[in-house]
Tab-separated table of C-alpha atoms in Angstrom:
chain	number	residue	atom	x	y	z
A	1	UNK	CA	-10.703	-73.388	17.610
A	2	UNK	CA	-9.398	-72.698	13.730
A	3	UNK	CA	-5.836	-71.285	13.996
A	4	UNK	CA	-5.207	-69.625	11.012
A	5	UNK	CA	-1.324	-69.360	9.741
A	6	UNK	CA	-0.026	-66.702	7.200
A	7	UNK	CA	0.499	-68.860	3.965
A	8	UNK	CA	4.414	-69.156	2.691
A	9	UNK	CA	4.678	-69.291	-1.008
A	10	UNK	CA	6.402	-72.577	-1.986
A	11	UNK	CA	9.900	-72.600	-3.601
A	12	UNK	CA	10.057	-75.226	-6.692
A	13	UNK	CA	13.487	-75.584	-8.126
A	14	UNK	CA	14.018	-73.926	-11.249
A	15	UNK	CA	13.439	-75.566	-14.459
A	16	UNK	CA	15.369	-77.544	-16.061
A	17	UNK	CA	15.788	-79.086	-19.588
A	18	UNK	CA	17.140	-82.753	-18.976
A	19	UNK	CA	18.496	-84.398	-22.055
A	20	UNK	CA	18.893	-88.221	-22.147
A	21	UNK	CA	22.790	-88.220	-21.257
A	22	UNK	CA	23.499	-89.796	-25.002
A	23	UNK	CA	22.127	-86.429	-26.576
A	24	UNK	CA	23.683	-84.579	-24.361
A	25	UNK	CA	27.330	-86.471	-25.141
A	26	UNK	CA	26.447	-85.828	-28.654
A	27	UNK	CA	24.971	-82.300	-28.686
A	28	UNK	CA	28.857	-81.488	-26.952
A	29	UNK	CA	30.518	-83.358	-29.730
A	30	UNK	CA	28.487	-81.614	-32.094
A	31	UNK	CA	29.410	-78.358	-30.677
A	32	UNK	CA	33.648	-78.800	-29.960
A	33	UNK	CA	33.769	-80.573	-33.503
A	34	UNK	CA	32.154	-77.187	-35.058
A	35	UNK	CA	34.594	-74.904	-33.001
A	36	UNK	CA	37.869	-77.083	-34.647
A	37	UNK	CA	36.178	-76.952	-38.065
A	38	UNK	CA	36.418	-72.611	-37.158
A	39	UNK	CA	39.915	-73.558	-35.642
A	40	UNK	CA	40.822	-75.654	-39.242
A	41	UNK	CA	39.274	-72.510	-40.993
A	42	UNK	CA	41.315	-69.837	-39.421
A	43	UNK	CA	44.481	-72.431	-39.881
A	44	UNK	CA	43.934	-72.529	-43.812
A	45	UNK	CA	43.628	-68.595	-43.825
A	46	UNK	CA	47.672	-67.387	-44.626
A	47	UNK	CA	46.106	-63.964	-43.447
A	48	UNK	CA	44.839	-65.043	-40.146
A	49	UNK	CA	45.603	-67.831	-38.002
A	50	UNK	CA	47.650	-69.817	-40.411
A	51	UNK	CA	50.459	-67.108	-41.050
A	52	UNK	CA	50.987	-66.565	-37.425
A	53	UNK	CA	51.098	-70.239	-36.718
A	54	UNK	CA	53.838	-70.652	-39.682
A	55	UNK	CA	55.689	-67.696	-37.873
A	56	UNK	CA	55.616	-69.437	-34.213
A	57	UNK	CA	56.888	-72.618	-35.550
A	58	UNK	CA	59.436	-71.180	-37.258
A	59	UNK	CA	60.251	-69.057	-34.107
A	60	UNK	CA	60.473	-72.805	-31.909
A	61	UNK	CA	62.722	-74.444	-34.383
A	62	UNK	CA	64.563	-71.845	-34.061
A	63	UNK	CA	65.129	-71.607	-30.365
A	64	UNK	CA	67.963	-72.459	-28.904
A	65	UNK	CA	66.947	-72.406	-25.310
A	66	UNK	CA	63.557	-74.452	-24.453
A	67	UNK	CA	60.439	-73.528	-25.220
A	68	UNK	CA	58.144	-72.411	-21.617
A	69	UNK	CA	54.710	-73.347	-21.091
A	70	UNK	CA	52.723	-71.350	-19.001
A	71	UNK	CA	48.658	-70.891	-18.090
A	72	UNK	CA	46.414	-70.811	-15.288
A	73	UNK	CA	43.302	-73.264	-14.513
A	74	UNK	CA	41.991	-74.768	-17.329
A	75	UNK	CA	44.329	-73.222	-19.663
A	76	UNK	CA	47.224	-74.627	-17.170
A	77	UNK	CA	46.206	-78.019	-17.731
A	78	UNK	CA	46.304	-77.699	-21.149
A	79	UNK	CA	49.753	-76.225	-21.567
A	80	UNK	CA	51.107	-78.853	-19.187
A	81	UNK	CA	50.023	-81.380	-21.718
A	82	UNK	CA	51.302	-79.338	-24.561
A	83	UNK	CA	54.278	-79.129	-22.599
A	84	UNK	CA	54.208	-82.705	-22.225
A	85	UNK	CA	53.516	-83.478	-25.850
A	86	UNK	CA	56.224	-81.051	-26.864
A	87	UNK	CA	59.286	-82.417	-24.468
A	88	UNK	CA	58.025	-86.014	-25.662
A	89	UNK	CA	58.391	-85.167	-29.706
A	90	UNK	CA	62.040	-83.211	-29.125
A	91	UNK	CA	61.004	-80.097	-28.435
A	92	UNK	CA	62.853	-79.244	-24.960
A	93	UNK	CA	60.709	-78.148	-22.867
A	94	UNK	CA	58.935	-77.011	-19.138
A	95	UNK	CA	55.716	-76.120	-17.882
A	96	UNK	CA	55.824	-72.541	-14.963
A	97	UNK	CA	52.889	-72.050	-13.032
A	98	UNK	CA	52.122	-68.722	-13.157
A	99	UNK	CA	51.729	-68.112	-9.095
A	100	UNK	CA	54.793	-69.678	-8.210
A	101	UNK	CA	56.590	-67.501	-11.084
A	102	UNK	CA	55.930	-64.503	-8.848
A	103	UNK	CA	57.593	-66.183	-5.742
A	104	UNK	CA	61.009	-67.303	-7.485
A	105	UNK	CA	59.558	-69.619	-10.103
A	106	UNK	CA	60.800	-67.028	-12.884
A	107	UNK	CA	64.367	-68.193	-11.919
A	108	UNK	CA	63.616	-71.401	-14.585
A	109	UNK	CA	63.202	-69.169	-17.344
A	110	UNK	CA	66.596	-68.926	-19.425
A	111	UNK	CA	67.792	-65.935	-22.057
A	112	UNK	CA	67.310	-68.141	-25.106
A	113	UNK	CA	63.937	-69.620	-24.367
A	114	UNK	CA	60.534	-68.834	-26.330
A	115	UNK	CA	57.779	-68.775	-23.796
A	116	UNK	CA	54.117	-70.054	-24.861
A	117	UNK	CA	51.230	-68.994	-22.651
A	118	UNK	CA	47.575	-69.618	-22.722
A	119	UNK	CA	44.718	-67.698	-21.692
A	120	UNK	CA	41.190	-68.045	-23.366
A	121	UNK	CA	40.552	-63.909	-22.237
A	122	UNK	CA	44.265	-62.843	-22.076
A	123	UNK	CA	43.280	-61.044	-19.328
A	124	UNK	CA	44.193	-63.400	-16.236
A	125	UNK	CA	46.016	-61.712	-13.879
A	126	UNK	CA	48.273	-64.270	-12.698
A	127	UNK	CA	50.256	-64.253	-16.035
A	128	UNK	CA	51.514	-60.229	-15.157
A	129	UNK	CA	54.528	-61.482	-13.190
A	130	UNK	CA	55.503	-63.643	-16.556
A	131	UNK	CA	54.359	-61.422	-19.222
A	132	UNK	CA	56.357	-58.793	-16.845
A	133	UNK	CA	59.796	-60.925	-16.691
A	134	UNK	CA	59.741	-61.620	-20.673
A	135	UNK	CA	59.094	-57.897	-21.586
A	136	UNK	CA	62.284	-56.913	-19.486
A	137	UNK	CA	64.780	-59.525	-20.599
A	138	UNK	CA	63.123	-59.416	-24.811
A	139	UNK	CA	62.198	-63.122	-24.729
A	140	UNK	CA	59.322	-63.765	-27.084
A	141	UNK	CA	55.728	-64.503	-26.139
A	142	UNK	CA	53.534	-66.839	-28.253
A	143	UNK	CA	49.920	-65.923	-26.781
A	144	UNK	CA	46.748	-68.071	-27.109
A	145	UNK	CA	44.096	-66.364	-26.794
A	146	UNK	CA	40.413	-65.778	-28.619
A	147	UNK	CA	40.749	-61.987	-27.162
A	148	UNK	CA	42.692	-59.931	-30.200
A	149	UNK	CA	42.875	-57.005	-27.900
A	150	UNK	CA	43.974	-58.755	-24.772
A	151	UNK	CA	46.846	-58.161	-22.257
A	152	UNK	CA	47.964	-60.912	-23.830
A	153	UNK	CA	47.588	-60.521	-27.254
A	154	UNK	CA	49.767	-57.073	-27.012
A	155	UNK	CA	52.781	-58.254	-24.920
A	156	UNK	CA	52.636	-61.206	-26.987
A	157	UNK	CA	55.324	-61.282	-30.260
A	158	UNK	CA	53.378	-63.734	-32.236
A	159	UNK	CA	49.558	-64.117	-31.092
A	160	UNK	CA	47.829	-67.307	-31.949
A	161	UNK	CA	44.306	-65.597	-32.011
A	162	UNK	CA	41.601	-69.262	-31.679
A	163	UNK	CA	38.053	-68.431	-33.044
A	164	UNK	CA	35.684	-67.203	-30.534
A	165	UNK	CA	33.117	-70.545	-30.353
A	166	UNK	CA	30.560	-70.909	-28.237
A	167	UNK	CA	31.276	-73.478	-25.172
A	168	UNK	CA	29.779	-76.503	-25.431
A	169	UNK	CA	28.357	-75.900	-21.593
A	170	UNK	CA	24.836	-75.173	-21.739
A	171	UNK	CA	25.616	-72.012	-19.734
A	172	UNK	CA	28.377	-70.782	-21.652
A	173	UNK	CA	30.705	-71.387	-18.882
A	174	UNK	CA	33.027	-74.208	-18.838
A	175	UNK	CA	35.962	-73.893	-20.898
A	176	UNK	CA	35.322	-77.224	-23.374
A	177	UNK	CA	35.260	-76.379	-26.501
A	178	UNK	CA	38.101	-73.179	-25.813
A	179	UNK	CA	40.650	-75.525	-24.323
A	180	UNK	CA	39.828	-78.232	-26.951
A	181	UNK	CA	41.081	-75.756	-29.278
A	182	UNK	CA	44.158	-74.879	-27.349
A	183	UNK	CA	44.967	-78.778	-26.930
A	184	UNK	CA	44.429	-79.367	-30.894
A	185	UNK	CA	46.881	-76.113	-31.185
A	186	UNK	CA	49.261	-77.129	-29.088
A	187	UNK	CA	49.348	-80.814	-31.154
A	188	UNK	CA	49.506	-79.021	-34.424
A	189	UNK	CA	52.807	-77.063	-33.085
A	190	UNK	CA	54.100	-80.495	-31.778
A	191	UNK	CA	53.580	-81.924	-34.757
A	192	UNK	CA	54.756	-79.288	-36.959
A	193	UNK	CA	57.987	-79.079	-35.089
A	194	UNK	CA	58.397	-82.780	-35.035
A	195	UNK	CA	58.168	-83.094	-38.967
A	196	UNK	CA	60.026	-79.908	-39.540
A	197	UNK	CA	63.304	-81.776	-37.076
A	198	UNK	CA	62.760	-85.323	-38.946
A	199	UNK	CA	61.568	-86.946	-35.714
A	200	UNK	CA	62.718	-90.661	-36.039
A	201	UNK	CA	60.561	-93.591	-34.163
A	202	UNK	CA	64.166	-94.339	-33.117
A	203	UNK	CA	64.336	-91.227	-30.798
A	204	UNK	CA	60.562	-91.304	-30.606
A	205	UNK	CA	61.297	-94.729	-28.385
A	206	UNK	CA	64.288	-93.100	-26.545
A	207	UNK	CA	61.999	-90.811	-25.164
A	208	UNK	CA	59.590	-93.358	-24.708
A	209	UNK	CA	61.437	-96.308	-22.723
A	210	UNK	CA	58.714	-97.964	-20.545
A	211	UNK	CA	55.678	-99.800	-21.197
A	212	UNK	CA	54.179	-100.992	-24.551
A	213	UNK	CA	54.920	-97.993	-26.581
A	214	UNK	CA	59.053	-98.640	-25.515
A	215	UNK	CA	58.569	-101.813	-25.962
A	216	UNK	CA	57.509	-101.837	-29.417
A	217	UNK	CA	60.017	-99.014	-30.445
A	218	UNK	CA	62.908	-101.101	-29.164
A	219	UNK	CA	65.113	-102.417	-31.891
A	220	UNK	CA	64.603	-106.566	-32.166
A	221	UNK	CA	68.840	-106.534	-31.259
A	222	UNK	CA	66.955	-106.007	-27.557
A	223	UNK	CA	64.651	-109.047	-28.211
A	224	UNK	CA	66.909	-111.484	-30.410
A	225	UNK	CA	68.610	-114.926	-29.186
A	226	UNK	CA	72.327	-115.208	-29.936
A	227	UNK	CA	75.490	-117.298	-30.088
A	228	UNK	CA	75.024	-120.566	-29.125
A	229	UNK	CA	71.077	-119.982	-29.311
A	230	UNK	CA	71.076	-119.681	-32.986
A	231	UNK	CA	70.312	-123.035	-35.359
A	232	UNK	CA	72.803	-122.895	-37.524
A	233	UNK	CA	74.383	-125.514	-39.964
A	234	UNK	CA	75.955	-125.835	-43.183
A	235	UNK	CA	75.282	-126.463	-46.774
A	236	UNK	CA	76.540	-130.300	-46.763
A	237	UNK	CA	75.214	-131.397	-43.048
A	238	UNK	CA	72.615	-134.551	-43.170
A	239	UNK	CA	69.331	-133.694	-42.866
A	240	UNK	CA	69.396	-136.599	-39.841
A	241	UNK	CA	71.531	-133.948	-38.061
A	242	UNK	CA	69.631	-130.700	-39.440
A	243	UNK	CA	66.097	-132.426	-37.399
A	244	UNK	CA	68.633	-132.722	-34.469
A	245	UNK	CA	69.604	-129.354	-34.684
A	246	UNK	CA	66.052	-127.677	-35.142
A	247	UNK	CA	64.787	-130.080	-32.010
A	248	UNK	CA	67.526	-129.001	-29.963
A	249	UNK	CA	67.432	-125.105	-30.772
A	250	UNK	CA	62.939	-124.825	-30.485
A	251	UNK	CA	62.667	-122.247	-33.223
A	252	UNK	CA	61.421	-124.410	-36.307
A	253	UNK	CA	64.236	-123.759	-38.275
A	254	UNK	CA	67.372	-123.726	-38.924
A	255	UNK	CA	69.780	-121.140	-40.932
A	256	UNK	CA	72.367	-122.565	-43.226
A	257	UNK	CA	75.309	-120.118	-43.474
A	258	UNK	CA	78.382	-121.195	-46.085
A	259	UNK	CA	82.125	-121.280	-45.165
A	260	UNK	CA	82.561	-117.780	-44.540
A	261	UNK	CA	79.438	-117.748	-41.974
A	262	UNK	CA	77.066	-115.323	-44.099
A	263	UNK	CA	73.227	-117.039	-44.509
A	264	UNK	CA	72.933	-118.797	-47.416
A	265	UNK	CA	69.298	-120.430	-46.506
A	266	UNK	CA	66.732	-121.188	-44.326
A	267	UNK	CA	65.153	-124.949	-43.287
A	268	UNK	CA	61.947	-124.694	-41.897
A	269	UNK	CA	59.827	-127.813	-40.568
A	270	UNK	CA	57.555	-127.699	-43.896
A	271	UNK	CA	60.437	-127.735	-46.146
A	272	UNK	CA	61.425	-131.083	-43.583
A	273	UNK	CA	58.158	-132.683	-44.537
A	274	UNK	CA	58.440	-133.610	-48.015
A	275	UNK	CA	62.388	-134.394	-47.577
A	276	UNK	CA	61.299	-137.271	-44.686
A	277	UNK	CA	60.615	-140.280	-47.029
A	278	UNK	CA	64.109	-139.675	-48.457
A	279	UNK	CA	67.621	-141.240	-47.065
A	280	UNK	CA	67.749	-138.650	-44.442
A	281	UNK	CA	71.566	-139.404	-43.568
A	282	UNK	CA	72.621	-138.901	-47.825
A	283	UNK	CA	70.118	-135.899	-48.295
A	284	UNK	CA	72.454	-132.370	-47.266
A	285	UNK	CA	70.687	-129.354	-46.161
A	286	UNK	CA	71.280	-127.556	-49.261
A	287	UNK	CA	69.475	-129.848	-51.007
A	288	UNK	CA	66.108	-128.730	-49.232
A	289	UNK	CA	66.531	-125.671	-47.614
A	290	UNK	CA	64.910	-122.028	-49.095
A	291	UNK	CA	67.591	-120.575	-51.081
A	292	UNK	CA	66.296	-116.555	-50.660
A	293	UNK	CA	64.630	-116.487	-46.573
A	294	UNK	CA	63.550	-113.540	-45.500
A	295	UNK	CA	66.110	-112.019	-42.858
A	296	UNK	CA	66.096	-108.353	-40.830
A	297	UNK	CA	68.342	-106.190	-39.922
A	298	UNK	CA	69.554	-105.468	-36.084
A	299	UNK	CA	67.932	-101.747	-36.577
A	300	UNK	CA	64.862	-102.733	-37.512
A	301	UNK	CA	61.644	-101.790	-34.669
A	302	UNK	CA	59.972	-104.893	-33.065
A	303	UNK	CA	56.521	-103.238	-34.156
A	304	UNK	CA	57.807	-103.389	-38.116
A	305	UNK	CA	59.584	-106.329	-37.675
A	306	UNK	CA	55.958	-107.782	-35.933
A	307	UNK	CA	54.122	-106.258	-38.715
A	308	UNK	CA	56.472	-107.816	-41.499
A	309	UNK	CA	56.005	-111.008	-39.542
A	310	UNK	CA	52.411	-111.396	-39.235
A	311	UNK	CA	51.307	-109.682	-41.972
A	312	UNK	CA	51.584	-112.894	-44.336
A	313	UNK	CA	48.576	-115.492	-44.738
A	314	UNK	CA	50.744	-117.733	-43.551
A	315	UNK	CA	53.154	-115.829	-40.259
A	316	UNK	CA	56.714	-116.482	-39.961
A	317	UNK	CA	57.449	-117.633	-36.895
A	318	UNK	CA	61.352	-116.978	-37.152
A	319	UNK	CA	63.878	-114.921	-38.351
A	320	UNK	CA	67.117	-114.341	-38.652
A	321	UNK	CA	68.689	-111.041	-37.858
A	322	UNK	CA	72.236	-110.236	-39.842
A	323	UNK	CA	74.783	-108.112	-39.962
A	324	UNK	CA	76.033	-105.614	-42.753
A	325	UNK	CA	78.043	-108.925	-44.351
A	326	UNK	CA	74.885	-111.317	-44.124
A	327	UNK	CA	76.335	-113.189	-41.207
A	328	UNK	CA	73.807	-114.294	-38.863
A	329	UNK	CA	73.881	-112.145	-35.381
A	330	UNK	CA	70.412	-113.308	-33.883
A	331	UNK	CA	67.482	-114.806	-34.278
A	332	UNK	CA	63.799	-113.725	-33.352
A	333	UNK	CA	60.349	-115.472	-32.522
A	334	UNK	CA	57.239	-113.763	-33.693
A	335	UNK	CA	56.385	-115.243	-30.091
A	336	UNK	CA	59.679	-113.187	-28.386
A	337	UNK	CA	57.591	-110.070	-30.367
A	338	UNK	CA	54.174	-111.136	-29.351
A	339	UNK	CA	55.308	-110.553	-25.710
A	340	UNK	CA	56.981	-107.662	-25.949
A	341	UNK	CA	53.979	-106.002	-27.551
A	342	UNK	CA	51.911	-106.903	-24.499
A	343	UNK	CA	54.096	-105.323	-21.598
C-alpha cells in the first residue's frame, strides 16, 4: 500500500557571502582607516570638529577638579580606556558607570570637575541620571556623539560631533569603526593635554612604576653600583695595581679621579693592551688612560642612558655616573641596563 505524506518545503539557511578571513581583516581596516581619515578631516576644519576640540582642551587644562568619564556598552569601554589613558598622562581622572550613577554613584562627581561622556546616538537612556546631575549643579559636559541633534549633543557645553561612517560590520551593526573614532578622540585629548602641561618621561615613569615601561623610565641612580663598588684610582698609581683594581671591581675599567675626587679619566681593558709590553710597575695610569670618557648624569633615564650606550659601533660597556662637581657617584653596566629593560 503507497502512503502518501503532505510534502514540507525544506528550510536552507540563508545566504551568505563568505570572504577568506584575510579579506575580510582587510576590507575592516579599509573601512575604520577611511572613517579616521573623515575623523582627521573634521579635526583640520577650525569650523567644525577642530574648534570644538581646541575649546574642550582648553576647558580640561583648565579644570581644577578631575575630569569624569562616563558611557554605556561599547562606548563605556572606550571611555574607561580614555579614562585610563587620561589619569596615566596627568590628567586626574575617573570613569562612572552610568547605572550605578542613578543608585548613589553620582556622589563621586565633585563641583570643579568637567565630565566627558560618550554615546555614538546621544540618545542612551542610561546617561539621563548624569546628564540630569551636571545640568543642576552647572558642571560642563563634553559630549561625543555623531548625532548633532542628540540628548546629548544639547545638554552638552562643548559637543565633539565624530563623522557619521559607516561600521565596518557587514550589517551596519557593531560599533567598530564609531568607537575607533571615540578611542583615537579620546588619545588626541590625552595627548593634547599632555603637551599643553609639559608631560616629562620623569612623571611619565612615576605613574608608570612596574614592569618594563617603569623599568626603563627609572633614573640609572636606581640601577648604579656605588662606594666601595666603584674602580677608582689615581693619576700616578702603577698600571700593575690599575689591572688589580679592574680584576677585582668586574667592570672593565677603571675611573681615575685627581686629588679632589672629580674624574679626570677612564682606563678601559683596550687602552691596557698596548700599555702591557711596557714596565707595568713605572708606567702611571695617567699615562694611558682616556683623558675626555664619556660619563652621565644621576638624572639621566636607563632607556637614554641604554640608547647612548649601545648606540656606538663599538657599545660601552661602562660608565660612570657623577655628580654636579664631576665626582664619581656610581657606576653602570650596559649589562645592569640590559636587565632592567627585560623585566
Amino acid at each position: 500500500m503507497t502512503v502518501l505524506t503532505a510534502s514540507r518545503p525544506s528550510r536552507s539557511a540563508p545566504e551568505r557571502s563568505h570572504r577568506p578571513p584575510v579579506k575580510s581583516a582587510l576590507a575592516t581596516l579599509a573601512t575604520e582607516k577611511d572613517g579616521l581619515a573623515q575623523l582627521a578631516r573634521a579635526l583640520a576644519d577650525p569650523t567644525a570638529l577642530g574648534g570644538a576640540f581646541t575649546r574642550a582642551t582648553d576647558l580640561l587644562l583648565a579644570c581644577a577638579g578631575r575630569v569624569v568619564l562616563a558611557g554605556i556598552g561599547k562606548s563605556g569601554h572606550v571611555a574607561r580606556k580614555i579614562q585610563s589613558t587620561l589619569a596615566s598622562t596627568g590628567t586626574r581622572s575617573i570613569f562612572v558607570h552610568p547605572a550605578e550613577a542613578a543608585h548613589g554613584d553620582l556622589g563621586m562627581i565633585a563641583p570643579q570637575d568637567v565630565l566627558i561622556v560618550l554615546s555614538q546616538s546621544g540618545e542612551t537612556l542610561e546617561l539621563a541620571s548624569i546628564l540630569t546631575y551636571a545640568a543642576r549643579h552647572d558642571l560642563p559636559v563634553i559630549g561625543v556623539t555623531a548625532a548633532p541633534e542628540s540628548a546629548l549633543a544639547r545638554a552638552s557645553r562643548i559637543p565633539l560631533v565624530l563623522p557619521r561612517a559607516p561600521e565596518a560590520c557587514p550589517m551596519g551593526l557593531a560599533p567598530t569603526t564609531s568607537t575607533l573614532m571615540q578611542m583615537a578622540l579620546g588619545d588626541a585629548l590625552a595627548i593634547a593635554l599632555l603637551e599643553a602641561r609639559g608631560f616629562t618621561p620623569s612623571e611619565f615613569g612615576a605613574y608608570h612604576p612596574g614592569g618594563h615601561l617603569g623599568a626603563m623610565l627609572r633614573p640609572v641612580s636606581a640601577l648604579m653600583h656605588t662606594g666601595a663598588a666603584m674602580p677608582l684610582g689615581g693619576p700616578d698609581m702603577p698600571l700593575a695595581a690599575v689591572i688589580m683594581e679592574m680584576t677585582r671591581k668586574t667592570f672593565g675599567c677603571m675611573g681615575v679621579v685627581d686629588g679632589d675626587g672629580a674624574l679626570i679619566g677612564l682606563i678601559t681593558d683596550g687602552d691596557l693592551r698596548p700599555a702591557l709590553s711596557q714596565d707595568l710597575a713605572a708606567t702611571r695610569a695617567d699615562a694611558v688612560m682616556n683623558h675626555q670618557p664619556i660619563t652621565v648624569g644621576a638624572d639621566i633615564l636607563v632607556q637614554d642612558a641604554l640608547r647612548m650606550m649601545s648606540a656606538r659601533t663599538k657599545p660601552i660597556l661602562s660608565v660612570f655616573v657623577l655628580d654636579h662637581d664631576g665626582r664619581p657617584v656610581g657606576i653602570v653596566h650596559l649589562h645592569d641596563l640590559l636587565r632592567a629593560g627585560s623585566i
